[in-house]
Coordinates of C-alpha atoms and ligand atoms in Angstrom, one line a residue:
M1 CA -1.7 -10.2 -19.0
A2 CA -1.5 -13.3 -16.2
Y3 CA -2.1 -16.6 -18.1
L4 CA -2.1 -18.4 -14.8
F5 CA -4.5 -18.0 -12.2
N6 CA -7.6 -19.7 -10.6
N7 CA -10.3 -17.4 -8.8
P8 CA -8.8 -13.9 -9.1
L9 CA -10.1 -12.7 -5.5
D10 CA -7.7 -15.4 -4.0
F11 CA -4.3 -14.7 -6.1
A12 CA -2.3 -12.7 -3.5
E13 CA -3.6 -15.5 -0.4
Q14 CA -2.4 -18.2 -3.4
L15 CA 0.7 -17.2 -4.2
T16 CA 1.8 -17.1 -0.9
E17 CA 0.9 -20.5 -0.4
G18 CA 2.9 -21.4 -3.4
L19 CA 5.7 -19.3 -1.9
T20 CA 6.1 -21.0 1.2
A21 CA 5.9 -24.4 0.4
A22 CA 8.6 -23.8 -2.2
Y23 CA 11.5 -21.8 -0.1
P24 CA 10.7 -23.6 3.9
K25 CA 14.4 -22.9 4.1
W26 CA 14.0 -19.2 3.9
I27 CA 11.0 -18.3 5.2
R28 CA 7.6 -19.3 6.6
Q29 CA 4.3 -18.3 6.3
V30 CA 2.2 -16.5 9.3
P31 CA -1.0 -14.1 9.7
G32 CA -0.5 -11.2 7.5
G33 CA 2.6 -12.3 5.5
V34 CA 5.8 -14.1 5.9
V35 CA 8.9 -13.9 8.5
R36 CA 12.2 -15.7 8.5
S37 CA 12.0 -19.5 8.8
N38 CA 15.1 -19.1 11.4
G39 CA 13.7 -16.5 13.1
T40 CA 15.4 -13.1 14.6
A41 CA 18.4 -13.6 17.1
P42 CA 17.1 -12.9 20.6
G43 CA 17.6 -9.1 20.8
N44 CA 18.3 -8.0 18.0
V45 CA 16.2 -5.6 15.8
A46 CA 13.4 -7.2 13.6
V47 CA 13.6 -5.5 10.0
V48 CA 9.8 -5.6 8.8
A49 CA 9.1 -5.1 4.6
G50 CA 5.9 -5.0 3.4
G51 CA 3.5 -3.6 0.7
G52 CA 1.4 -5.2 -2.2
S53 CA 1.8 -8.4 -4.0
G54 CA 2.9 -8.3 -7.8
H55 CA 5.9 -6.8 -6.8
Y56 CA 8.2 -10.0 -6.4
P57 CA 10.8 -10.5 -5.4
A58 CA 9.4 -7.5 -3.4
F59 CA 8.3 -8.3 -0.7
A60 CA 8.6 -11.5 0.7
G61 CA 11.4 -13.1 -1.3
L62 CA 13.7 -10.7 0.1
V63 CA 13.1 -12.3 3.8
G64 CA 15.8 -14.3 5.2
P65 CA 19.5 -13.8 6.8
G66 CA 21.1 -10.4 5.9
L67 CA 18.3 -8.6 4.6
A68 CA 14.7 -8.3 6.2
H69 CA 13.0 -10.4 9.0
G70 CA 9.2 -10.1 7.6
A71 CA 7.7 -9.3 4.9
A72 CA 3.9 -8.0 5.1
M73 CA 2.1 -8.8 2.1
G74 CA -1.3 -7.4 0.9
N75 CA -3.4 -7.9 -2.1
I76 CA -2.0 -7.1 -5.5
F77 CA -0.9 -3.6 -5.5
A78 CA -2.7 -3.0 -2.1
S79 CA -0.9 -2.2 1.0
P80 CA -1.5 -4.6 3.6
S81 CA -3.6 -3.5 6.2
A82 CA -2.4 -2.6 10.0
Q83 CA -3.2 -5.9 10.9
Q84 CA -1.6 -7.8 8.7
I85 CA 1.6 -5.7 9.3
Y86 CA 0.8 -5.9 12.8
S87 CA 0.6 -9.4 13.3
V88 CA 3.7 -9.9 11.1
A89 CA 6.1 -8.0 13.2
K90 CA 4.9 -9.4 16.6
A91 CA 5.8 -12.9 15.0
A92 CA 9.7 -11.3 14.0
H93 CA 9.8 -9.3 17.0
A94 CA 12.8 -11.0 19.5
G95 CA 12.9 -8.2 21.9
G96 CA 15.2 -5.7 20.5
G97 CA 12.1 -3.7 18.7
V98 CA 11.4 -2.8 15.0
L99 CA 11.8 -1.1 12.0
L100 CA 8.9 -1.3 9.8
T101 CA 10.5 0.0 6.0
Y102 CA 8.2 0.1 2.7
G103 CA 7.5 2.4 -0.5
N104 CA 6.1 5.8 0.1
Y105 CA 2.5 5.5 -1.0
A106 CA -0.5 6.7 0.9
G107 CA -2.0 3.4 1.6
D108 CA 1.1 1.9 2.9
V109 CA 1.8 5.0 5.1
L110 CA -1.5 4.7 6.8
N111 CA -1.6 1.0 7.3
F112 CA 1.9 1.0 8.4
T113 CA 1.3 4.2 11.1
Q114 CA -1.5 2.7 12.7
A115 CA 0.5 -0.9 13.0
Q116 CA 3.4 1.2 14.1
D117 CA 1.4 2.9 16.9
R118 CA -0.1 -0.6 18.3
L119 CA 3.0 -1.9 18.6
N120 CA 4.3 1.0 20.3
A121 CA 1.3 1.0 22.6
E122 CA 2.2 -2.3 23.6
G123 CA 5.1 -1.4 24.4
I124 CA 7.3 -3.0 21.2
P125 CA 9.3 0.0 19.9
T126 CA 9.0 0.5 16.4
R127 CA 10.1 3.0 14.3
M128 CA 9.2 3.6 10.4
V129 CA 11.0 4.4 7.2
A130 CA 9.0 5.1 4.2
V131 CA 11.5 4.9 1.0
T132 CA 11.4 8.0 -1.5
D133 CA 13.8 7.1 -3.9
D134 CA 11.6 7.9 -6.8
I135 CA 12.8 11.4 -8.4
A136 CA 10.0 11.2 -10.8
S137 CA 7.4 10.9 -8.1
A138 CA 7.7 14.7 -6.8
S139 CA 10.1 17.6 -7.1
A140 CA 14.2 17.6 -5.1
A141 CA 11.9 20.7 -3.2
E142 CA 9.0 17.7 -1.9
T143 CA 11.3 14.8 -1.1
A144 CA 9.1 13.5 1.4
K145 CA 6.4 12.8 -1.3
R146 CA 8.5 11.1 -3.2
R147 CA 7.2 7.4 -3.9
G148 CA 8.9 4.3 -3.2
I149 CA 10.3 1.8 -6.1
A150 CA 13.0 0.0 -6.7
G151 CA 15.5 1.8 -4.2
D152 CA 13.5 -0.3 -1.4
L153 CA 16.0 -2.6 -1.9
A154 CA 18.8 -0.8 -1.0
V155 CA 17.1 0.6 2.3
F156 CA 16.2 -3.1 3.3
K157 CA 19.6 -4.3 2.6
V158 CA 21.5 -1.8 4.5
A159 CA 18.8 -1.9 7.3
G160 CA 18.5 -5.8 7.2
A161 CA 22.4 -6.4 7.7
A162 CA 22.9 -3.4 10.6
A163 CA 20.1 -5.4 12.5
D164 CA 21.7 -8.7 12.0
A165 CA 25.0 -7.1 13.1
G166 CA 23.2 -6.1 16.3
L167 CA 23.0 -2.9 15.9
N168 CA 20.1 -1.2 18.0
L169 CA 17.0 0.4 16.7
D170 CA 18.0 3.5 17.0
D171 CA 21.0 3.2 14.8
V172 CA 19.0 0.6 12.2
F173 CA 16.5 3.5 11.8
R174 CA 19.9 5.7 11.1
I175 CA 21.3 3.9 8.9
A176 CA 18.3 3.3 6.9
T177 CA 17.4 6.8 6.9
L178 CA 20.8 7.5 5.3
A179 CA 20.6 5.3 3.1
N180 CA 17.5 6.3 1.5
S181 CA 18.3 10.0 1.5
N182 CA 21.2 8.9 -0.5
T183 CA 19.3 6.4 -2.8
R184 CA 17.6 7.7 -6.1
S185 CA 15.8 6.2 -9.4
L186 CA 14.2 6.8 -12.4
G187 CA 12.0 4.2 -14.4
V188 CA 11.0 4.1 -18.0
A189 CA 8.2 2.1 -19.6
F190 CA 7.3 0.8 -23.0
S191 CA 4.3 -0.9 -22.3
G192 CA 1.9 -1.8 -18.8
C193 CA 0.8 -4.3 -16.9
T194 CA -2.8 -6.5 -16.5
L195 CA -3.8 -7.7 -13.4
P196 CA -4.5 -11.2 -12.8
G197 CA -8.3 -11.6 -13.7
S198 CA -8.7 -7.9 -15.6
T199 CA -8.8 -8.1 -19.5
T200 CA -7.5 -4.1 -19.9
P201 CA -4.1 -3.0 -18.9
L202 CA -3.7 -0.5 -16.6
F203 CA -2.2 2.1 -18.5
T204 CA -0.7 1.8 -22.0
V205 CA 2.2 3.2 -24.0
P206 CA 1.2 3.9 -27.6
A207 CA 4.1 2.1 -29.8
G208 CA 7.1 2.9 -30.9
R209 CA 6.3 5.6 -27.6
M210 CA 8.6 5.3 -24.3
A211 CA 6.8 6.3 -20.3
V212 CA 8.9 8.3 -18.5
G213 CA 8.5 8.1 -14.4
M214 CA 6.3 5.5 -14.3
G215 CA 5.8 3.8 -10.9
I216 CA 5.8 0.2 -10.1
H217 CA 1.7 0.1 -9.7
G218 CA 0.8 0.4 -13.1
E219 CA 0.4 4.8 -12.5
P220 CA 0.8 6.2 -15.3
G221 CA 4.8 8.1 -16.3
I222 CA 5.0 11.6 -15.9
S223 CA 6.1 12.4 -19.7
E224 CA 6.7 10.3 -23.0
Q225 CA 9.2 10.2 -25.8
N226 CA 10.0 8.3 -29.0
L227 CA 11.4 4.9 -28.0
P228 CA 15.0 5.5 -27.9
T229 CA 17.9 3.2 -28.1
A230 CA 19.5 1.3 -25.4
D231 CA 22.4 3.4 -25.0
E232 CA 20.0 6.5 -25.2
V233 CA 18.1 4.9 -22.2
A234 CA 20.9 4.7 -20.2
E235 CA 22.4 8.7 -20.5
L236 CA 18.5 9.7 -19.8
L237 CA 18.8 7.7 -16.6
V238 CA 22.4 8.5 -15.8
R239 CA 22.2 11.9 -16.4
S240 CA 18.9 12.4 -14.4
L241 CA 20.1 10.7 -10.9
L242 CA 23.4 12.5 -11.4
S243 CA 21.7 15.6 -11.6
E244 CA 20.0 14.8 -8.0
A245 CA 23.0 13.4 -6.9
P246 CA 23.4 14.1 -2.8
E247 CA 25.2 17.5 -1.9
E248 CA 26.8 16.3 1.0
M249 CA 28.1 13.0 -0.8
N250 CA 31.8 13.3 -1.2
G251 CA 32.3 9.8 -1.9
N252 CA 32.8 8.3 -5.5
R253 CA 31.4 4.7 -4.9
V254 CA 27.7 3.9 -4.9
G255 CA 25.1 0.7 -5.2
L256 CA 23.0 0.1 -8.3
I257 CA 20.3 -1.7 -9.1
L258 CA 19.2 -2.1 -12.6
N259 CA 16.1 -3.3 -12.3
G260 CA 13.5 -5.1 -14.6
L261 CA 9.7 -4.3 -14.3
G262 CA 9.0 -7.8 -15.3
A263 CA 8.8 -8.3 -19.1
V264 CA 12.1 -7.1 -20.0
K265 CA 14.9 -9.6 -20.6
S266 CA 18.6 -9.7 -18.3
E267 CA 20.5 -9.6 -21.4
E268 CA 18.5 -6.2 -22.7
L269 CA 19.3 -5.1 -19.1
F270 CA 23.2 -6.2 -19.7
V271 CA 23.2 -3.9 -22.5
V272 CA 21.9 -1.1 -21.2
Y273 CA 24.3 -1.4 -18.4
R274 CA 27.0 -1.4 -20.6
K275 CA 26.7 2.2 -21.4
I276 CA 25.5 3.0 -18.1
A277 CA 28.9 1.6 -16.8
Q278 CA 31.0 3.5 -19.1
L279 CA 28.9 6.9 -18.3
L280 CA 29.5 6.4 -14.6
D281 CA 33.6 5.5 -15.2
F282 CA 33.4 9.1 -16.9
A283 CA 31.2 10.6 -14.3
G284 CA 34.1 9.1 -11.8
L285 CA 31.9 6.7 -10.0
T286 CA 32.3 3.1 -9.1
P287 CA 29.5 0.9 -8.7
V288 CA 29.8 -1.4 -6.1
E289 CA 28.2 -4.7 -6.7
P290 CA 25.4 -4.0 -8.8
E291 CA 22.8 -5.6 -8.5
I292 CA 21.0 -6.5 -12.4
G293 CA 17.5 -8.2 -12.6
E294 CA 14.1 -7.8 -11.1
L295 CA 14.1 -6.9 -7.9
V296 CA 11.3 -5.1 -7.6
T297 CA 8.7 -5.8 -10.8
S298 CA 5.5 -4.6 -11.7
F299 CA 3.5 -7.6 -12.8
E300 CA 4.6 -7.7 -16.6
M301 CA 5.1 -4.6 -17.2
A302 CA 7.8 -3.7 -19.8
G303 CA 10.0 -1.3 -18.1
V304 CA 13.5 -0.6 -16.1
S305 CA 14.7 1.6 -13.7
L306 CA 17.9 2.6 -12.6
S307 CA 18.9 3.2 -8.7
L308 CA 22.0 4.7 -7.4
F309 CA 22.8 4.6 -4.1
W310 CA 25.4 6.8 -2.7
L311 CA 28.0 5.0 -0.4
D312 CA 29.7 6.2 2.8
Y313 CA 31.9 3.5 4.6
E314 CA 29.3 1.9 7.1
L315 CA 26.5 2.0 3.9
E316 CA 29.2 0.2 1.8
K317 CA 30.0 -2.1 4.7
Y318 CA 26.1 -3.6 4.7
W319 CA 25.4 -3.3 1.2
T320 CA 28.1 -5.7 0.3
A321 CA 27.5 -8.0 3.7
P322 CA 26.7 -11.6 3.1
A323 CA 23.0 -12.3 2.5
S324 CA 20.6 -15.2 1.3
T325 CA 17.1 -15.1 0.6
P326 CA 14.6 -17.2 -1.9
A327 CA 15.5 -14.3 -4.3
F328 CA 18.6 -12.7 -3.3
R329 CA 22.0 -13.9 -2.5
R330 CA 25.3 -12.5 -1.7
G331 CA 28.4 -14.0 -0.1
A332 CA 28.5 -16.6 2.4
V333 CA 26.1 -17.0 5.3
T334 CA 26.6 -18.0 8.4
D335 CA 23.4 -18.7 9.3
T336 CA 22.7 -19.3 12.9
G337 CA 19.1 -17.9 14.2
P338 CA 16.6 -19.7 16.5
R339 CA 14.3 -22.0 14.7
Y340 CA 10.6 -20.9 15.6
A341 CA 8.6 -23.6 17.6
A342 CA 5.1 -23.9 16.0
D343 CA 3.0 -23.4 19.2
E344 CA 4.6 -20.1 18.7
L345 CA 2.5 -18.9 15.2
N346 CA 0.3 -16.4 16.1
Q347 CA -3.1 -17.6 17.5
E348 CA -6.1 -15.6 16.9
V349 CA -7.9 -14.8 20.1
K350 CA -11.6 -15.1 19.8
K351 CA -13.2 -12.1 21.6
E352 CA -16.6 -12.1 23.2
L353 CA -19.1 -10.0 21.8
P354 CA -20.3 -7.1 23.9
S355 CA -24.2 -7.9 25.1
A356 CA -26.4 -5.8 23.7
S357 CA -30.6 -4.7 24.1
S358 CA -32.9 -6.6 22.1
A359 CA -33.8 -2.8 20.4
S360 CA -30.3 -2.6 19.4
R361 CA -29.9 -6.3 18.0
Q362 CA -33.1 -6.1 15.8
A363 CA -31.6 -3.3 14.1
A364 CA -28.3 -5.2 13.6
G365 CA -30.5 -6.8 10.8
T366 CA -31.4 -3.6 9.7
V367 CA -27.5 -2.4 9.6
Q368 CA -26.7 -5.7 7.9
S369 CA -29.2 -5.3 5.0
L370 CA -27.1 -2.2 4.4
L371 CA -23.9 -3.6 4.5
D372 CA -25.8 -6.0 1.8
A373 CA -26.9 -3.1 -0.5
A374 CA -23.3 -1.6 -0.4
Q375 CA -21.9 -4.6 -1.5
S376 CA -24.2 -5.5 -4.5
V377 CA -23.8 -1.9 -5.6
I378 CA -20.0 -2.4 -5.7
D379 CA -20.2 -6.3 -7.0
D380 CA -21.6 -4.5 -9.8
N381 CA -19.0 -1.6 -10.7
V382 CA -16.1 -3.2 -9.6
A383 CA -14.7 -3.0 -13.2
D384 CA -15.9 1.0 -13.8
L385 CA -14.5 1.9 -10.4
G386 CA -11.3 0.1 -12.0
A387 CA -11.3 2.3 -14.8
L388 CA -11.8 5.2 -12.8
D389 CA -8.9 4.5 -10.4
A390 CA -6.5 4.0 -13.6
I391 CA -7.0 7.1 -15.2
A392 CA -4.6 8.6 -12.5
G393 CA -3.8 6.0 -9.8
D394 CA -3.1 2.3 -9.5
G395 CA -6.3 0.7 -11.0
D396 CA -6.7 -1.3 -7.8
H397 CA -10.1 0.7 -6.3
G398 CA -12.7 -1.5 -8.1
I399 CA -10.8 -4.7 -6.1
G400 CA -9.9 -3.0 -3.3
M401 CA -13.7 -2.1 -2.4
Q402 CA -15.0 -5.1 -3.4
R403 CA -12.5 -6.9 -0.9
G404 CA -13.2 -4.6 1.8
V405 CA -17.0 -4.4 1.1
R406 CA -17.5 -8.3 1.0
A407 CA -15.3 -8.8 3.9
A408 CA -17.7 -6.3 6.0
A409 CA -20.5 -8.0 4.9
D410 CA -19.3 -11.3 5.8
A411 CA -17.9 -10.2 9.0
G412 CA -21.3 -8.6 9.6
R413 CA -23.4 -11.9 9.2
K414 CA -21.3 -14.0 11.3
A415 CA -22.0 -11.1 14.2
L416 CA -25.8 -11.3 13.3
A417 CA -25.9 -14.8 13.8
D418 CA -23.8 -14.3 17.2
G419 CA -26.2 -12.0 18.6
A420 CA -24.0 -9.1 18.1
G421 CA -25.6 -5.2 18.7
A422 CA -25.7 -2.7 15.9
G423 CA -22.9 -0.8 16.8
T424 CA -20.5 -4.0 17.4
L425 CA -21.9 -5.7 14.0
L426 CA -20.9 -2.0 12.1
T427 CA -17.5 -2.0 14.1
L428 CA -16.6 -5.8 13.6
A429 CA -17.7 -5.0 9.7
G430 CA -15.3 -1.8 9.9
D431 CA -12.5 -4.1 10.9
A432 CA -12.8 -6.8 8.2
W433 CA -13.1 -4.1 5.9
A434 CA -10.1 -2.8 6.8
D435 CA -8.0 -5.6 7.5
R436 CA -8.6 -7.4 3.9
A437 CA -9.2 -4.3 1.7
G438 CA -5.9 -3.2 2.4
G439 CA -5.0 0.3 0.2
T440 CA -5.9 3.5 1.3
S441 CA -9.5 3.3 1.4
G442 CA -9.7 0.2 2.8
A443 CA -8.1 1.6 6.3
L444 CA -10.3 4.9 5.9
W445 CA -13.7 2.9 5.4
G446 CA -12.5 0.3 8.3
M447 CA -12.6 3.5 10.4
I448 CA -15.5 4.9 8.9
L449 CA -17.7 1.7 9.7
N450 CA -15.7 2.2 13.3
S451 CA -16.9 4.9 13.9
I452 CA -20.8 5.0 13.1
G453 CA -20.3 1.9 15.1
E454 CA -19.2 3.0 17.9
S455 CA -21.4 5.9 18.1
L456 CA -24.6 3.8 17.7
G457 CA -23.3 1.4 20.1
D458 CA -25.4 -1.6 21.8
E459 CA -27.8 -0.3 24.3
D460 CA -30.9 1.5 22.1
A461 CA -32.2 1.4 19.1
P462 CA -30.0 3.2 16.2
T463 CA -31.5 7.0 16.2
A464 CA -30.5 9.7 13.4
A465 CA -28.6 11.8 15.8
R466 CA -26.3 9.0 17.0
I467 CA -26.1 8.3 13.3
S468 CA -25.5 12.1 12.0
L469 CA -22.8 12.2 14.9
G470 CA -21.2 8.9 13.8
I471 CA -20.8 10.2 10.1
T472 CA -19.0 13.5 11.3
Q473 CA -16.9 11.7 13.7
A474 CA -16.0 9.5 10.7
G475 CA -15.3 13.0 9.0
R476 CA -13.1 14.4 11.7
R477 CA -11.0 10.6 12.1
V478 CA -10.8 10.6 8.0
M479 CA -9.0 13.9 7.8
D480 CA -6.9 13.8 11.0
F481 CA -5.8 10.4 9.8
G482 CA -5.3 10.9 6.3
K483 CA -4.4 14.5 6.4
A484 CA -6.3 15.4 3.6
E485 CA -8.3 18.5 3.1
L486 CA -11.6 19.6 1.6
G487 CA -10.7 20.1 -1.9
D488 CA -7.8 17.6 -2.2
K489 CA -9.8 15.5 -4.4
T490 CA -10.3 12.2 -2.0
L491 CA -13.3 10.9 -0.7
I492 CA -13.2 13.4 2.0
D493 CA -15.3 15.6 -0.7
V494 CA -18.3 13.6 -0.5
L495 CA -17.9 12.6 3.0
I496 CA -17.8 16.1 4.8
P497 CA -21.0 17.5 2.1
F498 CA -23.2 14.4 3.0
G499 CA -22.6 14.9 6.8
Q500 CA -23.4 17.9 6.7
A501 CA -26.3 17.8 4.7
F502 CA -26.9 14.9 7.2
T503 CA -26.6 17.0 10.2
E504 CA -29.1 20.0 7.8
G505 CA -31.7 17.5 7.1
L506 CA -32.2 16.4 10.8
D507 CA -32.5 20.0 12.3
S508 CA -34.9 21.4 9.9
G509 CA -37.1 18.1 11.5
R510 CA -37.2 15.8 7.9
S511 CA -37.5 12.2 8.7
L512 CA -34.3 9.7 8.1
D513 CA -35.5 9.0 5.2
E514 CA -36.1 11.9 3.7
T515 CA -32.8 13.2 5.3
W516 CA -30.9 10.4 3.7
H517 CA -32.2 11.6 0.5
A518 CA -31.6 15.0 0.4
A519 CA -28.0 14.0 1.9
A520 CA -27.4 11.3 -0.8
D521 CA -28.3 13.7 -3.6
A522 CA -25.5 16.1 -2.1
A523 CA -22.7 13.2 -2.2
D524 CA -23.4 12.5 -5.5
H525 CA -23.5 16.1 -6.9
A526 CA -20.2 16.1 -4.7
A527 CA -18.7 13.1 -6.3
K528 CA -19.3 14.9 -9.7
S529 CA -17.9 17.8 -8.9
T530 CA -14.6 16.2 -7.7
A531 CA -14.0 15.9 -11.9
S532 CA -12.6 19.3 -12.0
L533 CA -10.6 19.7 -8.7
V534 CA -6.8 19.1 -8.6
P535 CA -5.6 15.8 -7.1
K536 CA -3.0 16.9 -3.6
I537 CA -2.8 13.8 -2.1
G538 CA -2.5 10.0 -2.3
R539 CA -1.4 8.4 -5.7
A540 CA -3.2 10.4 -8.4
R541 CA -1.2 13.6 -7.3
P542 CA 1.6 13.4 -9.3
H543 CA -0.6 13.0 -12.6
V544 CA -2.8 16.2 -12.2
E545 CA -3.5 16.6 -16.4
K546 CA -4.3 12.9 -16.3
S547 CA -7.0 13.8 -13.4
M548 CA -8.4 16.6 -14.3
G549 CA -11.9 16.1 -15.7
S550 CA -12.6 13.0 -14.2
P551 CA -13.8 12.1 -10.6
D552 CA -12.0 10.8 -8.0
P553 CA -12.6 7.2 -7.4
G554 CA -12.9 6.9 -3.9
A555 CA -15.3 10.1 -4.0
V556 CA -17.4 8.3 -6.5
S557 CA -17.8 4.9 -4.7
M558 CA -18.7 6.6 -1.5
A559 CA -21.2 8.4 -3.2
M560 CA -22.5 5.0 -4.7
I561 CA -22.7 3.2 -1.4
I562 CA -24.6 6.0 0.2
R563 CA -27.4 5.5 -3.1
A564 CA -27.5 2.0 -2.3
V565 CA -28.1 2.2 1.3
E566 CA -30.6 4.9 0.6
H567 CA -32.9 2.9 -1.8
A568 CA -32.5 -0.4 1.2
L569 CA -33.8 1.8 3.5
D570 CA -36.8 3.0 1.3
S571 CA -37.5 -0.3 0.7
K572 CA -37.5 -1.5 4.1
G573 CA -39.7 1.3 4.8
E574 CA -38.0 1.2 8.4
G575 CA -36.3 4.6 7.8
N576 CA -39.0 6.3 9.9
E577 CA -38.2 4.8 13.0
Ligands
LIG601 P1 -4.6 3.3 -3.2 O1 -4.8 4.8 -3.2 O2 -3.9 2.2 -2.2 O3 -4.5 2.5 -4.5 P2 -7.8 3.2 -3.5 O4 -7.2 3.1 -4.6 O5 -8.4 1.6 -3.1 O6 -6.4 2.9 -2.6 O7 -8.7 4.2 -3.3 C1 -8.0 5.5 -3.5 C2 -9.1 6.3 -2.9 O8 -8.8 6.9 -1.5 C3 -8.9 8.0 -3.7 O9 -9.5 8.1 -4.7 C4 -9.6 9.0 -2.5 O10 -10.8 9.3 -2.6 C5 -9.1 8.0 -1.2 N1 -8.1 8.7 -0.8 C6 -6.6 8.6 -1.1 N2 -5.5 9.0 -0.1 C7 -6.7 9.6 1.1 C8 -6.5 10.6 1.9 N3 -5.2 10.8 2.1 N4 -7.5 10.7 2.7 C9 -8.7 10.9 2.3 N5 -8.8 9.9 1.3 C10 -7.9 9.2 0.5
LIG602 MG1 -5.8 2.8 -6.1

């Protein structure tokens, strides 16, 4: 468990403040994360890494000459929002384009893709490499589905060094992609981790047992076995990785990362490394500048992972190149980048609110009361939603929803005070949700509120037909963006039947109140029915057995909010307008 925190909701922000106060030599804070304090050399590619907080030194501790140029920092174990990634990339960009790189998790993919699209649309050439080193997370036939763990470092390291050597975006992308396809990792865990402010661990490993193939967000392991000796752990890790060695590699030199997940001592790692070195020697492989220590952690999880990174001449050159960051040093760096001027810091642009009819402004008050109702039902269920997500996911669904819905309600309140119409209020609430919540569900909920807001507009009082259209569009956009189909065990399995029941209710001439009531019943039923579905996408996918029998957290929270909105509409008595 974490011993030191203030308000758990402020944890990620406060650690960033402390980190940048400690290491101004390397990093400075910008909206959304950090960039190198000496900047990106003009014309060079900027390598921007990122992910949730709780993995230190990943990601902000790996920013500095020879490594990343910036890191977008999400909340604990939650992807940074697209807005955060975008603004870090803007701050790091120096004219040579941007390489975004991160571990392959659904929430990160959504948010980084959105940021990439926005940067490209603005004329900043941007490419992405999602790291997929964890061999436990999907079979060799589906490497694109694998998640990223400590192998992140191999990819960030060579990309950063190649960018600093002045290679262009195509080449930096090519090298980072090659590094990713040449890196394999596997982890084991002896105990789970407990997030600041939480009293229960995200998962537990029974005493005397070891979980094999766990992720770095407290995702439970793929299998379990009796606790082996250090040598047996070394054997398991080396054997598993060698059995998946890249086929086309004929070299015998490998980069190596023996990574402590948070609660394993360096001394224990050296005992394991002793055996690893013997086994690699026996297999005819030479480790090149092995890294042994905490590099990509998972709070105070007791665990260790091994990454092997098959090198060719070019990869070795960049793997061994000098680097200097708060948490990673190698060789001597001649550090000659430009310093940023303080006024180059991203300034927030204050946007004018679009004008709205008085009917729409009045309806905005109702919309705000619905957001408040959503906030209060999520506040009441944070722990339950977290527990549900911990069964087969990473346990952050409660916290993520809370951050998102609070930010949405706050933004709505501000928009209301500024005289926004109903559509704009909901759109701004959606932006704030996506920006503050991070994670998969944050990006999707932002999209949902945006869709409904756009459909309502600010000209007329919202009609039931406009709401219905907005919900239908939201379903389409979420499916288009997140690539989940009906039946994949996601919030789509509630959103789509809810939208259908809503449209049917209106078509059969029922009032908004009655329609919402029937559609909320359909949503409830649909959420419960996800218990029997097999997860096909998102973090639960590698954990089919654990997930079976319990409903999808995102589906459950959505049905909850729909029900809360129904009650709020009832008590307002305005549903028939
Ligand atoms: P994360 O997966 O980043 O930890 P959350 O825990 O907040 O994010 O949300 C998890 C929920 O997000 C899942 O229960 C599921 O309903 C939803 N989800 C995940 N991936 C998708 C997707 N591709 N499309 C639709 N919904 C998804
Ligand atoms: Mg989650």
